[in-house]
Amino acid sequence: MTAKKFNKKEFIREVKANVKALYRKNLEEATQQQIFQAVSYAVKDEIIENWLATQEQYEKDDPKYVYYMSMEFLMGRALGNNMINLTIYDEVKEALEEIGLDINVIEDQEPDAALGNGGLGRLAACFLDSLATLGYPAYGCGIRYRYGMFKQKIEDGYQVEVPDNWLKDGNPFELRRPEYAKEVKFGGYVRVEYDEKTGRNYYKQEGYQSVRAVPYDFPIVGYNNNIVNTLRIWDAEAISEFQLDSFDKGDYRKAVEQENLARNIVEVLYPNDNHYAGKELRLKQQYFFISASVQEAIAKYKKNHDDIRKFYEKATFQLNDTHPTVAVAELMRILLDEEGLTWDEAWEVTSKTCAYTNHTIMAEALEKWPIELFSRLLPRVYQIIEEINRRFVAQIEAKYPGDFEKVRKMAIIFDGQVKMAHLAIAAGYSVNGVAQLHTEILKHQELKDFYEMMPEKFNNKTNGITQRRFLLHGNPLLASWITEHIGDEWITDLPQLSKLKVYVDDPKAQQEFMNIKYQNKVRLAKYIQEHNGIEVDPRSIFDVQVKRLHEYKRQLLNILHVMYLYNQIKDHPEMDFYPRTFIFGAKAAAGYRRAKLTIKLINSVADVINNDASIKNKLKVVFIEDYRVSNAEWIFAAADVSEQISTASKEASGTGNMKFMLNGAPTLGTMDGANVEIVEEVGKENAFIFGLTADEVINYEQNGGYHPENIFNSDQDIRRVLMQLINGEYAPDDPERFREIYDSLLNTKSSDRADTYFILADFRSYADAQKRVEEAYRDEAGWAKMAMLNTACSGKFTSDRTIQQYVDEIWHLQKETVKVK
Ligand code: OAK
């Protein structure tokens, strides 16, 4: 299992040669960006033999593959991670030092591959890392967006979105594979021909427009095992004129339209998290990468197999939420129209191939496409979905005779809409949630009818994260300390961390552990100083909430509590208050007005507090601009407190919570998503839990009885904070600025129910939990123990465990091993 020996001299020689070949420069003349490129090509060279060897081995063994189909892969930077997984990080670092280069500066040149929004996209990236590390044959299938997640600038406290031109300097790790290009067809109409000989109808799409899907491959390096899997993301190119069929030749307008289609389709990632916008272009994106990926999976299978009816023995499609669900119908289309299977044969293959993961219960995230749009864009695919629906409805009626309610609630096509979740559940062989609580809510609330009809399909796969990126790379000091104490097996076997438990009462170990935390806080403080111009004290408590900005995640609860603390300190200057730095990082969807206003509120509160000398630096508020994977690695390493304060029942799992825990930050949170399991692992006494339970929230939602105005009227501290939203305290130039937020909490006119996310209901118990944090932090030894226990008990939350469960319980893949030559 050991990787090829690294040759330092050879590596340096190659870096220099690359600078010459790429830029006609000597090392001394090259920019850091150019050196980054040169180093990356040298690292790619280390990868390429393994990549070839892996694919050869797979070819020979003919294993089953999982195709992880996802609109998003939030990969972050590749260079550091590839060096880590090749186990050449320290060697490269030394080699670069020898020629006067700083590896951190070089790594910092790389733009994040931000082809995702948040949790779902980052999970996909962690899964690819674990699949390669565990030795399972896998493809990530996605889109090569020209522009990824926008870059966030903060101007005058407001979020400004700047295009993310991540490919502008070229991408050293990608490989264009034109030999695997596929044609994808949109629009037109379906012509049916009856063939008397076979007695079958044949369906042909005509008058369509098409684009050429061209794949780019990214190596996914397994940790220290010679395995390199592939992330295959598709670019769109115009079908050149000479390829138009004779009927269309010379049709200039069509040629131009096709060119526009190709240009638009992969232009940009939709920046919505947990929200569906229903845009036509988005459906085009979905079908574009799915059609190309399914065609490729079938072509690959047919290379060495004759019987397409056994396709599912060699391939399984995991649908990352409903976004890739059109795969169900595309697979049916190919099997029926191109492979000539009967409906029943095609259905058997499809329903043994596709599996679906649900990542949210937020109603506004449910994908429903108007049938007019769907049938116009994908006429043949729509016909197939109609037939799937017809048969599914017949099944419902057979099971529940006369119960039209069931049909109304479960049909795939209803009320003029195609419901993608219903399609995924009806067609898939597995439906999973991403944390125990979430799966229970799916089974007994959101997807109750489906669970009752087909309970065997439902299962849970609690999310996980890769320790290679979020500890070994992101927190090298702690990683080394852990290795010194328990060896390095934790890198591929995270539950080994429990061996750290013997050290949690050892004063020396405690001191070392907290000293590492301190150094990581110094590193982050420097970053904040450089990027925000704010000085923060690394001795203060770093209380961190980083994640997408969404009302259900309740950044508003956090900042309202900061306003409350500020009032307290102002009222009682002599009060004993442990200095705190509240750190936020969050992007809001570009069109999400209230989320953007919340960012402005956070920055406005920060301005007032950070500039009030009278509070003597007891409180600081920092909003880190452009929160993304690369700076997240540093943020988790430096956190003392992990804010996971979503309204119970709303956060499907959370994965940031796991990254904090791994890095020794106790959770301050609600009993929501995977927080429940975190508490199960570390013990309630090593977390700060508050707020309504999921059952209580659901009960209010279903039966009413929640009246935030009563809380407002009876709790003077809360009243005061809310009044400060509309009296100009934080908006002297425009006291009405935050009226919308105030109204959302109290005014039933402005929304269906005031305080949709139960912020006032949970405020007191949140403030109490925060008080407990402060008390606990004052006890140095006690805190060190708690922090260490969080790391020691985080073993469950590795994505290696999650992937092994997907393999054992859903995909049934065989482990591969690859030897280097
Ligand atoms: C994004 C778009 C549509 C639907 C869901 C999402 C999404 O990112 N959901 C998140 O998925 C994560 C991975 O499973 C979970 O940890 C988060 O709780 C969930 O919000």
Coordinates of N, CA and C in Angstrom, one line a residue, residues 184-271:
V184 N -26.2 15.9 -27.1 CA -27.4 16.0 -26.2 C -28.5 16.8 -27.0
K185 N -29.7 16.3 -27.0 CA -30.8 16.9 -27.9 C -31.8 17.6 -27.0
F186 N -32.2 18.8 -27.5 CA -33.3 19.5 -26.8 C -34.4 19.9 -27.8
G187 N -35.6 19.9 -27.3 CA -36.8 20.4 -28.1 C -37.2 19.5 -29.2
G188 N -37.8 20.2 -30.2 CA -38.3 19.4 -31.4 C -39.6 18.7 -31.0
Y189 N -39.8 17.6 -31.8 CA -41.0 16.8 -31.5 C -40.7 15.3 -31.7
V190 N -41.6 14.5 -31.3 CA -41.4 13.0 -31.4 C -42.2 12.5 -32.5
R191 N -41.6 11.7 -33.4 CA -42.3 11.1 -34.4 C -42.4 9.6 -34.1
V192 N -43.6 9.0 -34.2 CA -43.8 7.6 -33.9 C -43.9 6.8 -35.2
E193 N -43.2 5.7 -35.3 CA -43.3 4.9 -36.4 C -43.6 3.5 -36.0
Y194 N -44.6 2.9 -36.7 CA -45.0 1.5 -36.3 C -44.2 0.6 -37.3
D195 N -43.5 -0.4 -36.7 CA -42.8 -1.3 -37.5 C -43.6 -2.6 -37.5
E196 N -44.1 -3.0 -38.7 CA -44.9 -4.2 -38.8 C -44.2 -5.4 -38.4
K197 N -42.9 -5.5 -38.8 CA -42.1 -6.7 -38.6 C -42.0 -7.0 -37.1
T198 N -41.6 -6.0 -36.3 CA -41.5 -6.3 -34.9 C -42.7 -6.0 -34.1
G199 N -43.7 -5.4 -34.7 CA -44.9 -5.1 -34.0 C -44.7 -4.0 -32.9
R200 N -43.7 -3.2 -33.1 CA -43.4 -2.2 -32.1 C -43.5 -0.8 -32.6
N201 N -43.8 0.2 -31.7 CA -43.6 1.6 -32.1 C -42.2 2.0 -31.9
Y202 N -41.7 2.8 -32.8 CA -40.4 3.4 -32.7 C -40.5 4.9 -32.6
Y203 N -39.8 5.5 -31.6 CA -39.9 6.9 -31.3 C -38.7 7.7 -31.8
K204 N -38.9 8.7 -32.6 CA -37.7 9.5 -33.0 C -37.9 11.0 -32.7
Q205 N -36.9 11.5 -32.1 CA -37.0 13.0 -31.9 C -36.5 13.7 -33.1
E206 N -37.3 14.7 -33.6 CA -36.9 15.4 -34.8 C -37.0 16.9 -34.6
G207 N -36.4 17.7 -35.4 CA -36.5 19.1 -35.4 C -35.9 19.7 -34.1
Y208 N -35.0 19.0 -33.5 CA -34.4 19.4 -32.2 C -33.2 20.3 -32.4
Q209 N -32.7 20.8 -31.3 CA -31.4 21.5 -31.3 C -30.5 20.6 -30.4
S210 N -29.2 20.7 -30.7 CA -28.4 19.8 -29.9 C -27.1 20.6 -29.5
V211 N -26.4 20.0 -28.5 CA -25.1 20.5 -28.1 C -24.2 19.4 -28.0
R212 N -22.9 19.7 -28.1 CA -21.9 18.6 -27.9 C -21.4 18.7 -26.4
A213 N -21.5 17.6 -25.7 CA -21.0 17.6 -24.4 C -19.6 17.0 -24.4
V214 N -18.7 17.8 -23.9 CA -17.3 17.4 -23.9 C -16.8 17.2 -22.5
P215 N -16.3 16.0 -22.1 CA -15.9 15.8 -20.7 C -14.5 16.3 -20.4
Y216 N -14.4 16.8 -19.1 CA -13.1 17.1 -18.6 C -12.9 16.2 -17.3
D217 N -11.8 15.6 -17.3 CA -11.6 14.6 -16.1 C -10.6 15.3 -15.1
F218 N -11.0 15.1 -13.8 CA -10.2 15.5 -12.7 C -9.8 14.3 -11.9
P219 N -8.5 14.2 -11.6 CA -8.1 13.0 -10.8 C -8.6 13.1 -9.4
I220 N -9.1 12.0 -8.8 CA -9.4 12.0 -7.4 C -8.5 11.0 -6.8
V221 N -7.5 11.5 -6.0 CA -6.5 10.7 -5.5 C -6.9 10.1 -4.2
G222 N -6.8 8.8 -4.1 CA -7.0 8.1 -2.8 C -5.8 8.3 -1.9
Y223 N -6.0 8.1 -0.6 CA -4.9 8.4 0.3 C -4.0 7.2 0.4
N224 N -2.8 7.4 -0.1 CA -1.7 6.5 0.1 C -2.0 5.1 -0.4
N225 N -2.8 5.0 -1.5 CA -3.1 3.6 -2.0 C -3.0 3.4 -3.5
N226 N -2.4 4.4 -4.2 CA -2.2 4.3 -5.6 C -3.5 4.4 -6.5
I227 N -4.6 4.6 -5.8 CA -5.9 4.6 -6.5 C -6.2 6.1 -6.9
V228 N -6.5 6.2 -8.2 CA -7.0 7.5 -8.7 C -8.3 7.3 -9.4
N229 N -9.4 7.8 -8.9 CA -10.7 7.8 -9.6 C -10.8 9.1 -10.4
T230 N -12.0 9.2 -10.9 CA -12.2 10.4 -11.9 C -13.5 11.1 -11.5
L231 N -13.3 12.4 -11.5 CA -14.5 13.3 -11.5 C -14.6 13.8 -12.9
R232 N -15.7 13.5 -13.6 CA -15.9 13.8 -15.0 C -17.0 14.9 -15.1
I233 N -16.6 16.1 -15.5 CA -17.5 17.2 -15.6 C -17.6 17.6 -17.0
W234 N -18.8 18.0 -17.4 CA -19.1 18.2 -18.9 C -19.1 19.7 -19.2
D235 N -18.4 20.0 -20.3 CA -18.5 21.3 -20.9 C -19.4 21.2 -22.1
A236 N -20.0 22.3 -22.6 CA -20.8 22.3 -23.7 C -20.2 23.1 -24.9
E237 N -20.2 22.4 -26.0 CA -19.7 23.1 -27.2 C -20.7 23.1 -28.3
A238 N -20.6 24.0 -29.2 CA -21.6 24.0 -30.3 C -21.3 22.9 -31.2
I239 N -22.4 22.3 -31.7 CA -22.2 21.3 -32.8 C -21.9 22.0 -34.0
S240 N -20.8 21.7 -34.6 CA -20.4 22.6 -35.7 C -21.3 22.3 -36.9
E241 N -21.3 23.4 -37.8 CA -22.3 23.4 -38.8 C -22.3 22.1 -39.7
F242 N -21.1 21.7 -40.0 CA -21.1 20.5 -40.9 C -21.7 19.3 -40.3
Q243 N -21.9 19.3 -39.0 CA -22.5 18.1 -38.4 C -24.0 18.2 -38.4
L244 N -24.6 19.3 -38.8 CA -26.0 19.4 -38.9 C -26.5 18.4 -39.9
D245 N -27.6 17.7 -39.7 CA -28.0 16.7 -40.7 C -28.5 17.4 -41.9
S246 N -28.6 16.7 -43.0 CA -28.7 17.3 -44.3 C -29.9 18.2 -44.4
F247 N -30.9 17.8 -43.7 CA -32.2 18.6 -43.7 C -31.9 20.0 -43.2
D248 N -31.0 20.1 -42.2 CA -30.7 21.4 -41.6 C -29.6 22.2 -42.3
K249 N -28.9 21.6 -43.1 CA -27.7 22.2 -43.7 C -28.0 23.6 -44.2
G250 N -27.2 24.5 -43.9 CA -27.4 25.9 -44.4 C -28.5 26.6 -43.6
D251 N -29.0 26.0 -42.5 CA -29.9 26.7 -41.7 C -29.1 27.6 -40.7
Y252 N -28.9 28.8 -41.1 CA -28.0 29.7 -40.4 C -28.6 30.0 -39.0
R253 N -29.9 30.2 -38.9 CA -30.5 30.6 -37.7 C -30.3 29.5 -36.6
K254 N -30.5 28.3 -37.1 CA -30.4 27.1 -36.2 C -28.9 27.0 -35.7
A255 N -28.0 27.3 -36.6 CA -26.6 27.2 -36.2 C -26.3 28.2 -35.1
V256 N -26.8 29.4 -35.2 CA -26.6 30.4 -34.2 C -27.3 30.0 -32.9
E257 N -28.5 29.6 -33.0 CA -29.2 29.2 -31.8 C -28.5 28.1 -31.0
Q258 N -28.0 27.1 -31.8 CA -27.3 26.0 -31.2 C -26.0 26.5 -30.5
E259 N -25.4 27.5 -31.1 CA -24.2 28.0 -30.5 C -24.5 28.8 -29.2
N260 N -25.6 29.5 -29.2 CA -26.0 30.2 -28.0 C -26.4 29.2 -26.9
L261 N -27.1 28.1 -27.3 CA -27.5 27.1 -26.3 C -26.2 26.6 -25.6
A262 N -25.2 26.2 -26.5 CA -24.0 25.7 -25.9 C -23.3 26.7 -25.0
R263 N -23.3 27.9 -25.4 CA -22.6 28.9 -24.5 C -23.3 29.1 -23.2
N264 N -24.6 29.2 -23.3 CA -25.4 29.5 -22.0 C -25.4 28.3 -21.0
I265 N -25.4 27.1 -21.6 CA -25.8 26.0 -20.7 C -24.9 25.8 -19.5
V266 N -23.6 25.9 -19.8 CA -22.7 25.7 -18.6 C -22.1 27.0 -18.1
E267 N -22.7 28.1 -18.5 CA -22.1 29.4 -18.1 C -21.9 29.6 -16.6
V268 N -23.0 29.2 -15.8 CA -22.9 29.6 -14.4 C -23.7 28.7 -13.5
L269 N -23.1 28.4 -12.3 CA -23.8 27.7 -11.3 C -24.9 28.5 -10.7
Y270 N -26.1 28.0 -10.6 CA -27.2 28.7 -9.9 C -26.8 28.8 -8.4
P271 N -26.8 30.0 -7.8 CA -26.3 30.2 -6.5 C -27.3 30.0 -5.4

